[in-house]
C-alpha positions as protocol buffer text, in pm:
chain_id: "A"
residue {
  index: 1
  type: UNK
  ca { x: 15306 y: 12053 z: 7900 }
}
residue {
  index: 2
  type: UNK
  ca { x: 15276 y: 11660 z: 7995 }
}
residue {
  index: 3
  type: UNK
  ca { x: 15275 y: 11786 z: 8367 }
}
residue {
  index: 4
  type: UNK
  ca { x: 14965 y: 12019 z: 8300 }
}
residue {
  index: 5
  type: UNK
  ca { x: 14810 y: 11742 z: 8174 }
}
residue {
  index: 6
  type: UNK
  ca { x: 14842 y: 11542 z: 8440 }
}
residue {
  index: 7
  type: UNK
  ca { x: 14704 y: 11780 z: 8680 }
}
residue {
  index: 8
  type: UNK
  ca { x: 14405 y: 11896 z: 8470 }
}
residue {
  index: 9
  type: UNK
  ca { x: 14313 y: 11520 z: 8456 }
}
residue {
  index: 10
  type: UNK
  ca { x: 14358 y: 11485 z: 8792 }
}
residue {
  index: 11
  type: UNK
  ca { x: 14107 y: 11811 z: 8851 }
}
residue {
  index: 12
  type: UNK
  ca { x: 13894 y: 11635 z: 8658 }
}
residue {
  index: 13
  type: UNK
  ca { x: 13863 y: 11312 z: 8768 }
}
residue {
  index: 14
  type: UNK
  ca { x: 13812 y: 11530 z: 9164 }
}
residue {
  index: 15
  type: UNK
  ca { x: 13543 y: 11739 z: 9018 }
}
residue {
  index: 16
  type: UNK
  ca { x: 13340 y: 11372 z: 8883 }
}
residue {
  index: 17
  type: UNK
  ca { x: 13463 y: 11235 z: 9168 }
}
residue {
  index: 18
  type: UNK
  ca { x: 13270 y: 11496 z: 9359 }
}
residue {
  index: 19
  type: UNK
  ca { x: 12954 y: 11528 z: 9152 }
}
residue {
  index: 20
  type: UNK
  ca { x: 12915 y: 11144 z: 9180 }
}
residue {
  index: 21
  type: UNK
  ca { x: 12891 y: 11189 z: 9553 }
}
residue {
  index: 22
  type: UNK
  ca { x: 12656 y: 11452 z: 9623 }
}
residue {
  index: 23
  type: UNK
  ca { x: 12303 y: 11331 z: 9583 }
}
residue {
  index: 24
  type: UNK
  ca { x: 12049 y: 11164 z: 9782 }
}
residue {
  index: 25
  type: UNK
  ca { x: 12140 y: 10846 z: 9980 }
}
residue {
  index: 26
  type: UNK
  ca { x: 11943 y: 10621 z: 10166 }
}
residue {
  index: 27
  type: UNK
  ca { x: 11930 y: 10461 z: 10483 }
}
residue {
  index: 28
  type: UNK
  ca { x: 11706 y: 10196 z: 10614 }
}
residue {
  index: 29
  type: UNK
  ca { x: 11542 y: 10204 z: 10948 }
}
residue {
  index: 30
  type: UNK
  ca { x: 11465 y: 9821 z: 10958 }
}
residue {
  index: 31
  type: UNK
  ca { x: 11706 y: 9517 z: 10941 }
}
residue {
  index: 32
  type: UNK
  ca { x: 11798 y: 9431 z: 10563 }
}
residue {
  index: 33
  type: UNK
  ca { x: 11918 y: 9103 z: 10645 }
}
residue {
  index: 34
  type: UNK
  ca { x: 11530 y: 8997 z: 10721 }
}
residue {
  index: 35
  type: UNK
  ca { x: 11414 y: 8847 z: 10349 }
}
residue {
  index: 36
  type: UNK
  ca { x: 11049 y: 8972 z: 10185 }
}
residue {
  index: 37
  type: UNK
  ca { x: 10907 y: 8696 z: 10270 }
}
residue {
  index: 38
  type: UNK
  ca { x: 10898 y: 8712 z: 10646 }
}
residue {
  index: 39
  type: UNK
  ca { x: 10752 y: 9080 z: 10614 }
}
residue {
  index: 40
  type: UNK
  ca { x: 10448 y: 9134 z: 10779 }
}
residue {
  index: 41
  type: UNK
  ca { x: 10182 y: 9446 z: 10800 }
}
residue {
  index: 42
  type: UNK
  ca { x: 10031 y: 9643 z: 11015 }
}
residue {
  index: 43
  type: UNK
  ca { x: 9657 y: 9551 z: 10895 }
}
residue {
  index: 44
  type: UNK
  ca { x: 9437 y: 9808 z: 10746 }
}
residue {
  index: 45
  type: UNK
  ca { x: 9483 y: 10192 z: 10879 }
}
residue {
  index: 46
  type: UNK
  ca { x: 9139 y: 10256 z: 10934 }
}
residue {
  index: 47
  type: UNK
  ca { x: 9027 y: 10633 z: 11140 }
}
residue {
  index: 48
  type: UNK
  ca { x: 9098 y: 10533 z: 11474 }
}
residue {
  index: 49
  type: UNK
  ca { x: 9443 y: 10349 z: 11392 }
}
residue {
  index: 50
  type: UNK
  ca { x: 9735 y: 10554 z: 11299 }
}
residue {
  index: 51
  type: UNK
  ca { x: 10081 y: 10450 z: 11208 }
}
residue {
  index: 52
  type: UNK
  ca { x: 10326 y: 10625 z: 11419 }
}
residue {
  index: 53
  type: UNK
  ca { x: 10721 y: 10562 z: 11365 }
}
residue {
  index: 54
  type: UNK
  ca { x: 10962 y: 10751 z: 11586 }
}
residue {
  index: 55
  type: UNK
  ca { x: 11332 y: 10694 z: 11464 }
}
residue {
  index: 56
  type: UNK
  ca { x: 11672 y: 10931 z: 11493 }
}
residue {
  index: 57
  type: UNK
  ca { x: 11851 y: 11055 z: 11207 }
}
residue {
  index: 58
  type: UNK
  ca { x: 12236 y: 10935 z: 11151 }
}
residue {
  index: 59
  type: UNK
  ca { x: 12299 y: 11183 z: 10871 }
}
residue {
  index: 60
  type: UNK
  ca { x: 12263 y: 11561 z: 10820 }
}
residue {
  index: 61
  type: UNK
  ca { x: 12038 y: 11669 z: 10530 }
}
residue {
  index: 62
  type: UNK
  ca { x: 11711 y: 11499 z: 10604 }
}
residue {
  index: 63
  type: UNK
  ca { x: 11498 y: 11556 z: 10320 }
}
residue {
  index: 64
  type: UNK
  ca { x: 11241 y: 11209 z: 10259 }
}
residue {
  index: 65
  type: UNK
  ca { x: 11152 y: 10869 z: 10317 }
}
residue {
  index: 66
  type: UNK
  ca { x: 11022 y: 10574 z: 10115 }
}
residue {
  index: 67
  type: UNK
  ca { x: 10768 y: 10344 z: 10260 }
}
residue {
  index: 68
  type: UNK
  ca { x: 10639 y: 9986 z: 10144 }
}
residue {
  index: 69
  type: UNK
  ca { x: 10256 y: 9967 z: 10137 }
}
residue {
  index: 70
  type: UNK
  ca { x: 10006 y: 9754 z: 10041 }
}
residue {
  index: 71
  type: UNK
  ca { x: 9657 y: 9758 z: 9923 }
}
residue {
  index: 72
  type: UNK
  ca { x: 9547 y: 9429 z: 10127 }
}
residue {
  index: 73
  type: UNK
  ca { x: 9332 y: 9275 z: 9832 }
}
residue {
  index: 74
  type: UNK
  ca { x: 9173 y: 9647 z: 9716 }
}
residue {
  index: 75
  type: UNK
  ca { x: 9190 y: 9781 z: 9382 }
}
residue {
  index: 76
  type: UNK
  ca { x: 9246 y: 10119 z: 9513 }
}
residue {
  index: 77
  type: UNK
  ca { x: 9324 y: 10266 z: 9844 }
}
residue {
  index: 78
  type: UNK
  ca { x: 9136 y: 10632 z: 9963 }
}
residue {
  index: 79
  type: UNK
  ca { x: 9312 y: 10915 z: 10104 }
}
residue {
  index: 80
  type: UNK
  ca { x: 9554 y: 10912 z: 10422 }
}
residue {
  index: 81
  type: UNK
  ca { x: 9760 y: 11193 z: 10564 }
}
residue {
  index: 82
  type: UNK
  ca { x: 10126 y: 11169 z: 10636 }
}
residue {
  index: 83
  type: UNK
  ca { x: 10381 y: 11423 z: 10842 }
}
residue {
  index: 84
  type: UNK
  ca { x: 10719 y: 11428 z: 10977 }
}
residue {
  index: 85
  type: UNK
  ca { x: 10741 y: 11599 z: 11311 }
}
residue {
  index: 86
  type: UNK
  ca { x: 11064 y: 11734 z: 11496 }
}
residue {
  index: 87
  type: UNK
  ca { x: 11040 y: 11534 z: 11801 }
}
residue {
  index: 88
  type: UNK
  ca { x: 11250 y: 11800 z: 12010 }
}
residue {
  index: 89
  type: UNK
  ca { x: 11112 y: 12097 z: 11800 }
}
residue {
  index: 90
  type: UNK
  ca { x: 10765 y: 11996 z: 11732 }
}
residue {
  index: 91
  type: UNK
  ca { x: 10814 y: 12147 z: 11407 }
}
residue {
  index: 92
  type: UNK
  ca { x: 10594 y: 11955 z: 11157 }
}
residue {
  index: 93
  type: UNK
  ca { x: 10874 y: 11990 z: 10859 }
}
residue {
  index: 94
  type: UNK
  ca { x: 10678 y: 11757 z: 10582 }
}
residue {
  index: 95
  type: UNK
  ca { x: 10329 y: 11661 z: 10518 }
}
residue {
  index: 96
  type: UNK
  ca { x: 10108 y: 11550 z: 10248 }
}
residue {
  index: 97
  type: UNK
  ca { x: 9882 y: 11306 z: 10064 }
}
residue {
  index: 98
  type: UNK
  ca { x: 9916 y: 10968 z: 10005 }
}
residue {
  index: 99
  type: UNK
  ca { x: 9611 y: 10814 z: 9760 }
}
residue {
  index: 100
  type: UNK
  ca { x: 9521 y: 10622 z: 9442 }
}
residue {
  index: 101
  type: UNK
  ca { x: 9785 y: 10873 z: 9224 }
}
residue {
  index: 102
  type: UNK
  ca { x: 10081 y: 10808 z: 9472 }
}
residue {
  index: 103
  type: UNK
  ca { x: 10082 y: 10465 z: 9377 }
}
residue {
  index: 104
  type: UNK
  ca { x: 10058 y: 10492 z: 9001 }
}
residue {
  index: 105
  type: UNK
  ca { x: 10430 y: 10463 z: 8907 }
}
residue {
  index: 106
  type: UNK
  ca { x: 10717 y: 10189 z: 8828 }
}
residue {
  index: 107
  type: UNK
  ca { x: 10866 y: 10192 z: 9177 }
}
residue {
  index: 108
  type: UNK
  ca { x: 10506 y: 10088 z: 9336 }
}
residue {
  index: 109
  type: UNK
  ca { x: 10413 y: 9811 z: 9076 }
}
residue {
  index: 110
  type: UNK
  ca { x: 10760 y: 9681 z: 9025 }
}
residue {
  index: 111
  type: UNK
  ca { x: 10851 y: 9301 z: 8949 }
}
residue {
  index: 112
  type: UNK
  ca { x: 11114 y: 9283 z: 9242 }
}
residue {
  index: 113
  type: UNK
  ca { x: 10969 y: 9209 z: 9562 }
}
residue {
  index: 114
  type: UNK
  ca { x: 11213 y: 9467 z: 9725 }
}
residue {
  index: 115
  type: UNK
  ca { x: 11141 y: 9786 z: 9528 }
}
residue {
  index: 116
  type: UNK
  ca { x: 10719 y: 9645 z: 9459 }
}
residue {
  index: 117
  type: UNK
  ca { x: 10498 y: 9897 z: 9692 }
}
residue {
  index: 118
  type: UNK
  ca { x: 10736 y: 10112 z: 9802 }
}
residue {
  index: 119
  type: UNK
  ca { x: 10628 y: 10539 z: 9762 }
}
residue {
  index: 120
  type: UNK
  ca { x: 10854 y: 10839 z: 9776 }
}
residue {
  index: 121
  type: UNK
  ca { x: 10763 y: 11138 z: 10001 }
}
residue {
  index: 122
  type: UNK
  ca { x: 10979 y: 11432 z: 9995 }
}
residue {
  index: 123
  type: UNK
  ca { x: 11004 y: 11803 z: 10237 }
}
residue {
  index: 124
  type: UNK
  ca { x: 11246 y: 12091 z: 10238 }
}
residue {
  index: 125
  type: UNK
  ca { x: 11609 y: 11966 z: 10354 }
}
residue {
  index: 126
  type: UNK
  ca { x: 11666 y: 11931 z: 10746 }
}
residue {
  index: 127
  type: UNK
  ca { x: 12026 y: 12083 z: 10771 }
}
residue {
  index: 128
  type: UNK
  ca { x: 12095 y: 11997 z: 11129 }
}
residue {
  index: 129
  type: UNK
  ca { x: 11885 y: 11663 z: 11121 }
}
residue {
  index: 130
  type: UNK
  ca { x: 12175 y: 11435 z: 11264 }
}
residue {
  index: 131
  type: UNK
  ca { x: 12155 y: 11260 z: 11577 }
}
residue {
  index: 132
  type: UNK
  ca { x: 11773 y: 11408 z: 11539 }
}
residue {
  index: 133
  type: UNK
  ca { x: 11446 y: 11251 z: 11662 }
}
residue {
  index: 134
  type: UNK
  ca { x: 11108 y: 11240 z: 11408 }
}
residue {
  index: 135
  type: UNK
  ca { x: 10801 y: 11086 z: 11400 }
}
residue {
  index: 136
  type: UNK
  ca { x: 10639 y: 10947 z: 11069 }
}
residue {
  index: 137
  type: UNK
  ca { x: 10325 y: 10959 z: 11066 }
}
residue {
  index: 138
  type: UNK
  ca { x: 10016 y: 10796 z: 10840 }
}
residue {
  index: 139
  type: UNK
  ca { x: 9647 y: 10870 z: 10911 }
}
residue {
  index: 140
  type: UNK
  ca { x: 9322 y: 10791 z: 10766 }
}
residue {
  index: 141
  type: UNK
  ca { x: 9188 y: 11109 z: 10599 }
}
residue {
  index: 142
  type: UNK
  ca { x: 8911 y: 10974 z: 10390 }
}
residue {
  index: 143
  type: UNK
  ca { x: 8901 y: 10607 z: 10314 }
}
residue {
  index: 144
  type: UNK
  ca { x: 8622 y: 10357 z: 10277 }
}
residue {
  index: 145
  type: UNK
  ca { x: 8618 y: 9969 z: 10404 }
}
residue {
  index: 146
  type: UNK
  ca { x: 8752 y: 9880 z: 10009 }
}
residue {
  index: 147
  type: UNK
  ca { x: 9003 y: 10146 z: 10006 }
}
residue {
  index: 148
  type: UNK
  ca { x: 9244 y: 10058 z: 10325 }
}
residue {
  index: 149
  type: UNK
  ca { x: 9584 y: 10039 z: 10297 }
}
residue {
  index: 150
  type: UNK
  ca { x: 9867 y: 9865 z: 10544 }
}
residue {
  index: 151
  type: UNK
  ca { x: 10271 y: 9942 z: 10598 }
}
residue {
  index: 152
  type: UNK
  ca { x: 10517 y: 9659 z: 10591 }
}
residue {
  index: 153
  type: UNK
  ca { x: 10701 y: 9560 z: 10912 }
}
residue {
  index: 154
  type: UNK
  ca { x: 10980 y: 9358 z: 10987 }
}
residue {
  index: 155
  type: UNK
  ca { x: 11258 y: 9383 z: 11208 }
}
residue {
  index: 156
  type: UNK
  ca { x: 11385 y: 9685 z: 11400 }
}
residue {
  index: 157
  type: UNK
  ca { x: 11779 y: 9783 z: 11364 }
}
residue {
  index: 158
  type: UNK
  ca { x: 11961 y: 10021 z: 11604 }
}
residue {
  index: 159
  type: UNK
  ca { x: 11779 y: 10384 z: 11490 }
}
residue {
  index: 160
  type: UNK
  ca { x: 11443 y: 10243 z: 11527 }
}
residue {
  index: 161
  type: UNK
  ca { x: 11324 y: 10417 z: 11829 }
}
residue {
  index: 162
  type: UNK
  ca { x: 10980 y: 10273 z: 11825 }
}
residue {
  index: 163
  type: UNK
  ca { x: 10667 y: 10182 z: 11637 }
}
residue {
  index: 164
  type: UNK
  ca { x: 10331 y: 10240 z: 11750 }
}
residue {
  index: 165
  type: UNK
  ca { x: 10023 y: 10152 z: 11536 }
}
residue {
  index: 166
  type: UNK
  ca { x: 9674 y: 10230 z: 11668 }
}
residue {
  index: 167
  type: UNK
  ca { x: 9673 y: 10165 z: 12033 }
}
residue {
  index: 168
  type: UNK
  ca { x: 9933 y: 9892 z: 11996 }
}
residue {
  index: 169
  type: UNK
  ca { x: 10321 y: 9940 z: 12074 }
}
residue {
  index: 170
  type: UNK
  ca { x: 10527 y: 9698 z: 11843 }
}
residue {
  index: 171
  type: UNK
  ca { x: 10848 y: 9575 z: 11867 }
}
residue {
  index: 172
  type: UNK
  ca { x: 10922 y: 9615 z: 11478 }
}
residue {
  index: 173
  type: UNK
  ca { x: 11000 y: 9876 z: 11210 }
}
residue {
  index: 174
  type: UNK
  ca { x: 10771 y: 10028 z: 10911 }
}
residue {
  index: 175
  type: UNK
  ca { x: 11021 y: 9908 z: 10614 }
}
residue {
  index: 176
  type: UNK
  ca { x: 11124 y: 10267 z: 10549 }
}
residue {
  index: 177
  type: UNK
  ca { x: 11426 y: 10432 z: 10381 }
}
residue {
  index: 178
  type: UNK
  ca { x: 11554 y: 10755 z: 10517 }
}
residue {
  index: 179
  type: UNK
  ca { x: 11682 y: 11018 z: 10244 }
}
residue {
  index: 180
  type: UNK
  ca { x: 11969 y: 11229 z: 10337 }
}
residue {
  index: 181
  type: UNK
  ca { x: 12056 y: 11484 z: 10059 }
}
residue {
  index: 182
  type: UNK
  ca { x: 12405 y: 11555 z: 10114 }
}
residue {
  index: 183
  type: UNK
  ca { x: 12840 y: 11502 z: 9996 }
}
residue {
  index: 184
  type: UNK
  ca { x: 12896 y: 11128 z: 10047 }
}
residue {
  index: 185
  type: UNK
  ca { x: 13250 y: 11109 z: 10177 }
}
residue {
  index: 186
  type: UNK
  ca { x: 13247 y: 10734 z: 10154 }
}
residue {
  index: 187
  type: UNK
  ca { x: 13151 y: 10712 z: 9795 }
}
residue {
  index: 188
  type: UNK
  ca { x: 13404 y: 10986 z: 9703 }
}
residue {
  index: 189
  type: UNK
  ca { x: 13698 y: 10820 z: 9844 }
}
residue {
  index: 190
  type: UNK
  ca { x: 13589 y: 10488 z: 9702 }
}
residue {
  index: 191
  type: UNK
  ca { x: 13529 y: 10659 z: 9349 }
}
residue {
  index: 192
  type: UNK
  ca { x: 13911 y: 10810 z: 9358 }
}
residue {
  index: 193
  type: UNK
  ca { x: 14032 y: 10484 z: 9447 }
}
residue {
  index: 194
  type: UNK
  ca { x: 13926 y: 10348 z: 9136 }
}
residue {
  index: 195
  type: UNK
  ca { x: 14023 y: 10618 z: 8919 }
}
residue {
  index: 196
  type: UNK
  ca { x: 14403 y: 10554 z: 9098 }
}
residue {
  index: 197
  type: UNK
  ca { x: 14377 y: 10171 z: 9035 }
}
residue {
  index: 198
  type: UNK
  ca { x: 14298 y: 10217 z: 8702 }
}
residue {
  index: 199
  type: UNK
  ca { x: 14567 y: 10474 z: 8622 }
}
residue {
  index: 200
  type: UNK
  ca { x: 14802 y: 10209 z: 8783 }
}
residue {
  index: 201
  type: UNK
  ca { x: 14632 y: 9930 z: 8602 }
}
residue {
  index: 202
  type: UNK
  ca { x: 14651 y: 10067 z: 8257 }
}
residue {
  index: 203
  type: UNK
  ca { x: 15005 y: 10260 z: 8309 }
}
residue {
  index: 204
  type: UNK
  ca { x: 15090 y: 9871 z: 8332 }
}
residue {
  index: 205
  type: UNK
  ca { x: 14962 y: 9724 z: 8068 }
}
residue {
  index: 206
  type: UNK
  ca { x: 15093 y: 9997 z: 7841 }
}
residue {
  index: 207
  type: UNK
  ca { x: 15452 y: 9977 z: 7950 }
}
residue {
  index: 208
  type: UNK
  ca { x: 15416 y: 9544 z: 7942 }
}
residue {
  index: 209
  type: UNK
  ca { x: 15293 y: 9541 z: 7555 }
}
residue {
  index: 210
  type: UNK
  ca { x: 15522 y: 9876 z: 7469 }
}
């Protein structure tokens, strides 16, 4: 009976183990190691000036971004357009609005510096999106001189393919988080490594103060 037990608490703690690590988890495309500070922005995306960020997927499962914007010194910002485009493909697999409503939530008007303007978009899963080119786009759809917005920029890391804003090639990266929705192998191993250090941990303890 003790031996059932111990294997229907070790099914257990597999199953949590592996509902803990499938989710969404992100990825940036810019270098973390650059403080909030030093950001810059890509000054107001007005109708002739698009933001265009080509990058390549690490992960399979492909399914959003976050972005950090700001309103410059408006109150509001108007209406802009964003996609995600299959380089290879030229499937457009995401688009949508970004406006006023976007940007009325915790996340956007948070106290920490890091998580204060950023937006969530989301689109249908990629399943084969590793090792996969995109382009992020943001245009102006309807947006007066009070209502322009910018993206953050800072540093490029390795899957930054390139940034080009307007008519202007730039040797940075939108600070943008990649969302893969998939099993996190990584997070699973590290979860049942606990789980066996704590058996061990408390199997000692009980047997020193038996």
């Amino acid at each position: 009976m003790k031996m059932w037990k111990r294997i229907m608490l070790v099914l257990v703690v597999i199953l949590l183990g592996g509902a803990y690590s499938y989710g969404e988890w992100s990825r940036p495309i810019y270098n973390t190691d650059v403080g909030t500070g030093l950001y810059e922005n890509t000054g107001a995306l007005e109708q002739d000036i698009a933001f265009e960020q080509l990058f390549t997927c690490y992960d399979e499962g492909f399914c959003g971004l976050s972005v950090k914007l700001t309103k410059l010194d408006h109150p509001v910002i108007g209406e802009y357009n964003w996609e995600i485009q299959d380089v290879e493909t030229g499937e457009i697999v995401g688009t949508g609005m970004i406006d006023e409503s976007t940007t009325e939530n915790r996340l956007f008007e948070s106290s920490s510096a890091l998580k204060r303007g950023n937006i969530l978009l989301h689109f249908p899963k990629q399943k084969d999106s590793a090792g996969k080119e995109y382009m992020f786009t943001i245009r102006e759809e309807d947006a007066g001189s009070d209502e322009t917005m910018a993206v953050y920029l800072t540093e490029m890391n390795e899957n930054s393919s390139s940034l080009k804003v307007g008519s202007r090639i730039m040797d940075k990266a939108g600070v943008i988080k990649l969302s893969y929705q998939r099993f996190n192998y990584e997070t699973f191993i590290v979860f049942l490594g606990i789980m066996v250090y704590l058996a061990v941990f408390i199997k000692f303890i009980y047997k020193l103060f038996r």
